């Protein structure tokens, strides 16, 4: 896919369960969209309450972590140009245990209100974390309720080991080199979660390791057929 | 949080004997552990706002520490605890961190329910 096609979007809904998922998966794409003046709504399921990383040095405890991650989320959204954030107020690691019908309705109602032309989320069944999969399934099931002619497109991120074998190569490739600095800044905004990782990643980028470079050059997605 | 000072934790445990308390207890290896070490079984458990009452509570060990709470009809314990805090709400927060600073276990007690 040519990068120019991002210009065609009218409104994009990004749907992930944890603060930082948006930066890991789609920071570059989001930054490009917002640079093009396309409004973005981030529907964020939880505040990552159950994260194990408390920062190094320790910045939070089990009770203060959600407030810290909310601040980090706000910072990342400011960097990426996301002005509309909807918090679902769910609890980290519990999404798969929620009433699925209720969750689908909740997402469906939000999407009816937002009327996006494109939705970005994880690929259901290929997202490793149970929260990722549970929310992604709810998203595609919510979209199935839309009439085909008004249904937004869906780009999904697959991170399972068997993704290529199961899904083939990603069909959407976004060149994010122009906004690589924003992707790095957004990831760093999630300080409690990413500090160690970013130190390592930046060294690898400086050393021009191909895998690390790709991280700041391209974002890839699979189109989901609802 | 700071490294556990056993006398402070023990004083808290003594003070809250025979009172209704809300318990947060979790153990975790992280959701991605199974992905990193394929075929490894990754256990974890989590209780938030279990209502309990204990007759006796003790902190033991030389660090990491163990805490055991004896109830009328049962027991609660956690091991691998390294850090603590008695927060501004008067809650006891105990946690264990691994060598890279990731939380592995938490045991927390409060007179009011923990936030959801």
CSV table of C-alpha atoms in Angstrom, one decimal:
chain,number,residue,atom,x,y,z
A,1,UNK,CA,0.0,0.0,0.0
A,2,UNK,CA,1.2,3.4,-0.8
A,3,UNK,CA,1.6,5.8,2.0
A,4,UNK,CA,-0.5,8.4,0.2
A,5,UNK,CA,-3.6,6.3,0.8
A,6,UNK,CA,-3.5,7.4,4.5
A,7,UNK,CA,-4.7,10.8,3.2
A,8,UNK,CA,-8.0,9.2,2.2
A,9,UNK,CA,-9.1,8.4,5.7
A,10,UNK,CA,-11.7,10.5,7.3
A,11,UNK,CA,-11.4,9.5,11.0
A,12,UNK,CA,-9.4,6.6,12.5
A,13,UNK,CA,-10.3,4.7,15.6
A,14,UNK,CA,-7.4,3.0,17.3
A,15,UNK,CA,-8.5,0.3,19.8
A,16,UNK,CA,-6.1,-1.4,22.2
A,17,UNK,CA,-6.3,-2.7,25.8
A,18,UNK,CA,-3.2,-1.2,27.4
A,19,UNK,CA,-1.6,2.2,27.5
A,20,UNK,CA,1.6,1.7,25.3
A,21,UNK,CA,0.0,-0.8,22.9
A,22,UNK,CA,-0.8,2.1,20.6
A,23,UNK,CA,2.8,3.3,20.6
A,24,UNK,CA,4.3,-0.2,20.1
A,25,UNK,CA,1.9,-1.1,17.3
A,26,UNK,CA,1.0,2.0,15.4
A,27,UNK,CA,2.8,5.1,16.7
A,28,UNK,CA,4.2,6.0,13.3
A,29,UNK,CA,1.0,5.4,11.4
A,30,UNK,CA,-0.9,7.5,14.0
A,31,UNK,CA,1.6,10.3,13.8
A,32,UNK,CA,1.3,10.4,10.0
A,33,UNK,CA,-2.5,10.4,10.2
A,34,UNK,CA,-2.5,13.3,12.6
A,35,UNK,CA,0.1,15.2,10.6
A,36,UNK,CA,-2.4,14.9,7.7
A,37,UNK,CA,-5.1,16.4,9.9
A,38,UNK,CA,-7.1,13.2,10.2
A,39,UNK,CA,-8.8,13.0,13.5
A,40,UNK,CA,-7.9,10.0,15.7
A,41,UNK,CA,-9.9,8.5,18.5
A,42,UNK,CA,-8.1,6.1,20.8
A,43,UNK,CA,-10.3,3.6,22.7
A,44,UNK,CA,-8.1,2.3,25.5
A,45,UNK,CA,-9.5,-0.7,27.4
A,46,UNK,CA,-7.5,-0.5,30.7
A,47,UNK,CA,-4.9,1.5,32.5
A,48,UNK,CA,-2.5,-1.4,32.5
A,49,UNK,CA,-3.2,-1.9,36.3
A,50,UNK,CA,-1.5,-5.3,36.4
A,51,UNK,CA,1.7,-4.5,34.7
A,52,UNK,CA,4.8,-6.0,36.3
A,53,UNK,CA,7.1,-3.2,35.3
A,54,UNK,CA,7.1,-0.6,38.0
A,55,UNK,CA,9.9,1.4,36.5
A,56,UNK,CA,13.6,1.2,37.2
A,57,UNK,CA,14.2,2.8,39.6
A,58,UNK,CA,10.7,1.9,41.0
A,59,UNK,CA,8.2,4.7,40.1
A,60,UNK,CA,5.0,3.1,41.3
A,61,UNK,CA,3.4,0.4,43.3
A,62,UNK,CA,0.4,-1.9,42.5
A,63,UNK,CA,-2.0,0.8,43.6
A,64,UNK,CA,-0.4,3.9,42.1
A,65,UNK,CA,0.6,2.3,38.8
A,66,UNK,CA,-2.7,3.1,37.0
A,67,UNK,CA,-2.4,6.8,37.7
A,68,UNK,CA,1.2,6.8,36.5
A,69,UNK,CA,0.3,5.0,33.3
A,70,UNK,CA,-2.6,7.4,32.7
A,71,UNK,CA,-0.1,10.3,32.8
A,72,UNK,CA,2.2,8.4,30.5
A,73,UNK,CA,-0.7,7.7,28.1
A,74,UNK,CA,-1.6,11.4,28.0
A,75,UNK,CA,2.0,12.3,27.2
A,76,UNK,CA,2.2,9.7,24.4
A,77,UNK,CA,-1.2,10.9,22.9
A,78,UNK,CA,0.0,14.5,23.0
A,79,UNK,CA,3.2,13.4,21.0
A,80,UNK,CA,1.1,11.4,18.5
A,81,UNK,CA,-1.6,14.1,18.0
A,82,UNK,CA,-4.4,12.0,19.5
A,83,UNK,CA,-6.9,14.4,20.9
A,84,UNK,CA,-9.8,12.1,21.6
A,85,UNK,CA,-9.1,9.3,24.2
A,86,UNK,CA,-11.9,7.1,25.4
A,87,UNK,CA,-11.1,5.0,28.5
A,88,UNK,CA,-13.2,1.9,28.8
A,89,UNK,CA,-12.3,1.6,32.5
A,90,UNK,CA,-11.8,-2.2,32.3
A,91,UNK,CA,-9.2,-3.9,34.4
A,92,UNK,CA,-6.0,-5.3,33.0
A,93,UNK,CA,-5.9,-9.1,32.5
A,94,UNK,CA,-9.7,-9.5,32.9
A,95,UNK,CA,-11.0,-8.7,29.4
A,96,UNK,CA,-11.4,-12.3,28.4
A,97,UNK,CA,-13.5,-12.9,31.5
A,98,UNK,CA,-16.0,-10.0,30.8
A,99,UNK,CA,-19.4,-10.7,29.3
A,100,UNK,CA,-18.5,-10.8,25.6
A,101,UNK,CA,-21.9,-9.5,24.4
A,102,UNK,CA,-21.7,-6.5,26.7
A,103,UNK,CA,-18.1,-5.8,25.5
A,104,UNK,CA,-19.2,-6.0,21.9
A,105,UNK,CA,-22.1,-3.7,22.5
A,106,UNK,CA,-19.9,-1.2,24.2
A,107,UNK,CA,-17.4,-1.1,21.3
A,108,UNK,CA,-20.2,-1.1,18.8
A,109,UNK,CA,-21.9,1.9,20.4
A,110,UNK,CA,-18.7,3.8,20.5
A,111,UNK,CA,-18.0,3.1,16.8
A,112,UNK,CA,-21.5,4.1,15.8
A,113,UNK,CA,-20.8,7.4,17.5
A,114,UNK,CA,-17.3,8.0,16.2
A,115,UNK,CA,-18.1,6.7,12.6
A,116,UNK,CA,-14.5,6.0,11.7
A,117,UNK,CA,-13.4,5.2,8.2
A,118,UNK,CA,-10.6,2.9,9.5
A,119,UNK,CA,-10.1,0.9,12.7
A,120,UNK,CA,-6.6,-0.2,13.9
A,121,UNK,CA,-6.4,-3.0,16.5
A,122,UNK,CA,-4.7,-6.4,17.1
A,123,UNK,CA,-5.4,-9.4,14.9
A,124,UNK,CA,-7.9,-11.6,16.8
A,125,UNK,CA,-6.2,-14.9,17.7
A,126,UNK,CA,-2.7,-13.7,16.8
A,127,UNK,CA,-2.0,-11.2,19.6
A,128,UNK,CA,-0.5,-13.3,22.3
A,129,UNK,CA,-1.9,-11.5,25.4
A,130,UNK,CA,-5.4,-12.6,26.3
A,131,UNK,CA,-6.5,-8.9,26.7
A,132,UNK,CA,-5.3,-8.2,23.1
A,133,UNK,CA,-7.2,-11.1,21.7
A,134,UNK,CA,-10.4,-10.5,23.7
A,135,UNK,CA,-10.6,-6.9,22.7
A,136,UNK,CA,-9.7,-7.5,19.1
A,137,UNK,CA,-12.4,-10.2,18.8
A,138,UNK,CA,-14.9,-7.8,20.4
A,139,UNK,CA,-13.9,-5.1,17.8
A,140,UNK,CA,-14.4,-7.3,14.7
A,141,UNK,CA,-17.6,-8.7,16.1
A,142,UNK,CA,-18.8,-5.1,16.7
A,143,UNK,CA,-17.9,-4.2,13.2
A,144,UNK,CA,-19.8,-7.2,11.8
A,145,UNK,CA,-23.0,-5.4,13.1
A,146,UNK,CA,-22.3,-2.6,10.7
A,147,UNK,CA,-23.9,-2.8,7.2
A,148,UNK,CA,-21.2,-3.6,4.7
A,149,UNK,CA,-21.5,-0.3,2.9
A,150,UNK,CA,-20.8,1.8,6.0
A,151,UNK,CA,-18.3,-0.6,7.7
A,152,UNK,CA,-14.9,0.9,8.3
A,153,UNK,CA,-11.8,-0.9,7.1
A,154,UNK,CA,-9.8,-2.8,9.8
A,155,UNK,CA,-6.0,-3.0,10.0
A,156,UNK,CA,-4.8,-5.6,12.5
A,157,UNK,CA,-1.4,-6.2,14.1
A,158,UNK,CA,-0.5,-9.9,14.4
A,159,UNK,CA,2.4,-10.7,16.8
A,160,UNK,CA,2.1,-14.5,17.2
A,161,UNK,CA,5.0,-16.7,16.2
A,162,UNK,CA,2.8,-18.4,13.5
A,163,UNK,CA,1.4,-15.2,12.0
A,164,UNK,CA,3.1,-15.4,8.6
A,165,UNK,CA,2.3,-19.1,8.3
A,166,UNK,CA,-1.4,-18.5,9.2
A,167,UNK,CA,-2.1,-15.1,7.6
A,168,UNK,CA,0.6,-14.7,4.9
A,169,UNK,CA,2.6,-11.5,4.6
A,170,UNK,CA,1.1,-8.3,5.9
A,171,UNK,CA,-0.8,-6.5,3.1
A,172,UNK,CA,-0.5,-3.0,4.6
A,173,UNK,CA,3.0,-1.5,4.9
A,174,UNK,CA,3.3,2.1,6.1
A,175,UNK,CA,6.6,3.9,5.6
A,176,UNK,CA,7.0,5.8,8.9
A,177,UNK,CA,10.6,7.1,8.4
A,178,UNK,CA,9.4,10.7,8.4
A,179,UNK,CA,8.0,10.3,11.9
A,180,UNK,CA,10.5,7.9,13.4
A,181,UNK,CA,11.4,10.5,16.1
A,182,UNK,CA,7.7,10.7,17.2
A,183,UNK,CA,7.5,6.9,17.5
A,184,UNK,CA,10.6,6.8,19.7
A,185,UNK,CA,9.3,9.8,21.8
A,186,UNK,CA,5.9,8.1,22.2
A,187,UNK,CA,7.4,4.9,23.3
A,188,UNK,CA,9.7,6.8,25.8
A,189,UNK,CA,6.6,8.5,27.1
A,190,UNK,CA,5.6,5.2,28.6
A,191,UNK,CA,8.6,5.5,30.8
A,192,UNK,CA,7.7,2.9,33.5
A,193,UNK,CA,7.2,0.3,30.8
A,194,UNK,CA,9.8,1.1,28.2
A,195,UNK,CA,12.8,2.7,29.8
A,196,UNK,CA,15.1,-0.4,29.7
A,197,UNK,CA,13.9,-1.5,26.3
A,198,UNK,CA,14.4,1.9,24.7
A,199,UNK,CA,17.9,2.1,25.9
A,200,UNK,CA,18.7,-1.2,24.2
A,201,UNK,CA,16.7,-0.3,21.1
A,202,UNK,CA,18.3,3.0,20.5
A,203,UNK,CA,21.8,1.4,20.8
A,204,UNK,CA,20.7,-1.1,18.1
A,205,UNK,CA,19.3,1.6,15.9
A,206,UNK,CA,22.6,3.5,16.2
A,207,UNK,CA,24.4,0.3,15.3
A,208,UNK,CA,22.1,0.0,12.3
A,209,UNK,CA,20.9,-3.5,13.2
A,210,UNK,CA,18.3,-4.4,10.5
A,211,UNK,CA,15.5,-5.5,12.9
A,212,UNK,CA,15.8,-2.5,15.1
A,213,UNK,CA,15.9,-0.2,12.0
A,214,UNK,CA,12.8,-1.7,10.6
A,215,UNK,CA,11.1,-0.8,13.9
A,216,UNK,CA,11.4,2.9,13.0
A,217,UNK,CA,11.0,2.5,9.3
A,218,UNK,CA,7.9,0.6,8.6
A,219,UNK,CA,4.7,-0.5,10.4
A,220,UNK,CA,2.9,-3.5,8.9
A,221,UNK,CA,-0.7,-4.6,9.3
A,222,UNK,CA,-3.1,-7.3,8.0
A,223,UNK,CA,-6.4,-6.2,6.6
A,224,UNK,CA,-9.2,-8.1,8.4
A,225,UNK,CA,-12.2,-9.3,6.4
A,226,UNK,CA,-15.1,-8.9,8.8
B,1,UNK,CA,8.1,1.3,48.0
B,2,UNK,CA,11.2,0.5,50.0
B,3,UNK,CA,13.0,-2.6,51.1
B,4,UNK,CA,11.0,-4.4,53.8
B,5,UNK,CA,11.6,-3.3,57.4
B,6,UNK,CA,10.2,-6.3,59.3
B,7,UNK,CA,9.4,-4.5,62.6
B,8,UNK,CA,7.2,-2.0,60.7
B,9,UNK,CA,5.4,-4.8,58.8
B,10,UNK,CA,4.9,-6.8,61.9
B,11,UNK,CA,3.5,-3.8,63.8
B,12,UNK,CA,1.0,-3.4,61.1
B,13,UNK,CA,0.0,-7.0,61.1
B,14,UNK,CA,-0.5,-6.9,64.9
B,15,UNK,CA,-2.6,-3.8,64.7
B,16,UNK,CA,-5.0,-5.2,62.1
B,17,UNK,CA,-5.6,-8.6,63.8
B,18,UNK,CA,-9.3,-9.6,64.2
B,19,UNK,CA,-10.6,-6.8,61.9
B,20,UNK,CA,-12.4,-7.1,58.6
B,21,UNK,CA,-9.9,-6.4,55.9
B,22,UNK,CA,-9.7,-6.4,52.1
B,23,UNK,CA,-7.0,-8.6,50.6
B,24,UNK,CA,-5.1,-8.2,47.3
B,25,UNK,CA,-3.0,-11.2,46.6
B,26,UNK,CA,-1.3,-11.9,43.3
B,27,UNK,CA,1.5,-13.9,41.8
B,28,UNK,CA,2.6,-13.4,38.3
B,29,UNK,CA,5.4,-14.3,35.8
B,30,UNK,CA,4.0,-11.9,33.2
B,31,UNK,CA,1.8,-12.7,30.3
B,32,UNK,CA,4.7,-12.8,27.8
B,33,UNK,CA,6.7,-15.4,29.8
B,34,UNK,CA,5.1,-18.3,28.1
B,35,UNK,CA,6.0,-16.7,24.7
B,36,UNK,CA,9.6,-16.2,25.7
B,37,UNK,CA,10.1,-19.7,27.1
B,38,UNK,CA,8.0,-21.9,24.9
B,39,UNK,CA,6.4,-24.9,26.5
B,40,UNK,CA,7.0,-23.5,29.9
B,41,UNK,CA,3.9,-23.5,32.1
B,42,UNK,CA,3.4,-20.0,33.5
B,43,UNK,CA,1.4,-19.9,36.6
B,44,UNK,CA,-0.2,-16.9,38.2
B,45,UNK,CA,-3.1,-16.1,40.6
B,46,UNK,CA,-5.0,-13.0,41.6
B,47,UNK,CA,-7.5,-12.1,44.3
B,48,UNK,CA,-8.6,-8.5,44.6
B,49,UNK,CA,-10.8,-7.4,47.5
B,50,UNK,CA,-11.2,-10.8,49.2
B,51,UNK,CA,-12.8,-10.0,52.5
B,52,UNK,CA,-10.8,-11.7,55.3
B,53,UNK,CA,-10.1,-11.6,59.0
B,54,UNK,CA,-7.0,-13.1,60.6
B,55,UNK,CA,-6.2,-14.0,64.2
B,56,UNK,CA,-2.5,-14.0,63.8
B,57,UNK,CA,-0.2,-12.5,61.2
B,58,UNK,CA,3.6,-12.9,60.9
B,59,UNK,CA,6.4,-11.8,58.7
B,60,UNK,CA,9.3,-14.3,58.6
B,61,UNK,CA,12.6,-14.9,56.8
B,62,UNK,CA,15.8,-13.0,56.2
B,63,UNK,CA,14.8,-11.4,52.8
B,64,UNK,CA,13.1,-12.2,50.6
B,65,UNK,CA,10.4,-12.5,53.3
B,66,UNK,CA,7.3,-14.6,53.9
B,67,UNK,CA,4.0,-13.4,55.4
B,68,UNK,CA,1.4,-15.8,56.8
B,69,UNK,CA,-2.0,-15.0,58.1
B,70,UNK,CA,-3.9,-17.5,60.2
B,71,UNK,CA,-7.7,-17.3,60.0
B,72,UNK,CA,-10.3,-19.0,62.0
B,73,UNK,CA,-10.9,-21.5,59.2
B,74,UNK,CA,-7.8,-21.3,57.0
B,75,UNK,CA,-4.5,-19.7,56.0
B,76,UNK,CA,-3.2,-17.1,53.6
B,77,UNK,CA,0.5,-16.7,52.8
B,78,UNK,CA,2.8,-15.2,50.3
B,79,UNK,CA,6.6,-15.6,49.8
B,80,UNK,CA,9.3,-13.8,47.9
B,81,UNK,CA,8.3,-10.4,49.4
B,82,UNK,CA,11.1,-7.8,49.1
B,83,UNK,CA,9.5,-4.3,49.3
B,84,UNK,CA,6.8,-2.6,51.4
B,85,UNK,CA,4.9,0.6,51.9
B,86,UNK,CA,2.2,1.7,54.4
B,87,UNK,CA,0.5,4.2,52.2
B,88,UNK,CA,-1.3,7.4,52.9
B,89,UNK,CA,-4.6,5.5,53.3
B,90,UNK,CA,-3.1,3.3,55.9
B,91,UNK,CA,-2.9,0.3,53.7
B,92,UNK,CA,-0.1,-2.3,53.9
B,93,UNK,CA,1.4,-2.9,50.4
B,94,UNK,CA,3.9,-5.7,50.2
B,95,UNK,CA,5.6,-6.7,46.9
B,96,UNK,CA,8.3,-9.0,45.6
B,97,UNK,CA,10.5,-7.8,42.8
B,98,UNK,CA,12.8,-10.0,40.6
B,99,UNK,CA,16.4,-9.1,39.7
B,100,UNK,CA,15.3,-6.8,36.9
B,101,UNK,CA,12.7,-5.0,39.0
B,102,UNK,CA,9.5,-6.7,37.7
B,103,UNK,CA,6.8,-7.5,40.2
B,104,UNK,CA,6.4,-11.2,40.9
B,105,UNK,CA,4.1,-11.2,44.0
B,106,UNK,CA,2.0,-8.8,45.9
B,107,UNK,CA,0.1,-9.0,49.2
B,108,UNK,CA,-1.9,-6.0,50.3
B,109,UNK,CA,-4.3,-5.4,53.2
B,110,UNK,CA,-6.7,-2.5,53.5
B,111,UNK,CA,-9.7,-1.6,55.7
B,112,UNK,CA,-11.5,-0.1,52.6
B,113,UNK,CA,-11.8,-2.0,49.3
B,114,UNK,CA,-9.1,-1.5,46.8
B,115,UNK,CA,-10.1,0.5,43.7
B,116,UNK,CA,-11.2,-1.3,40.6
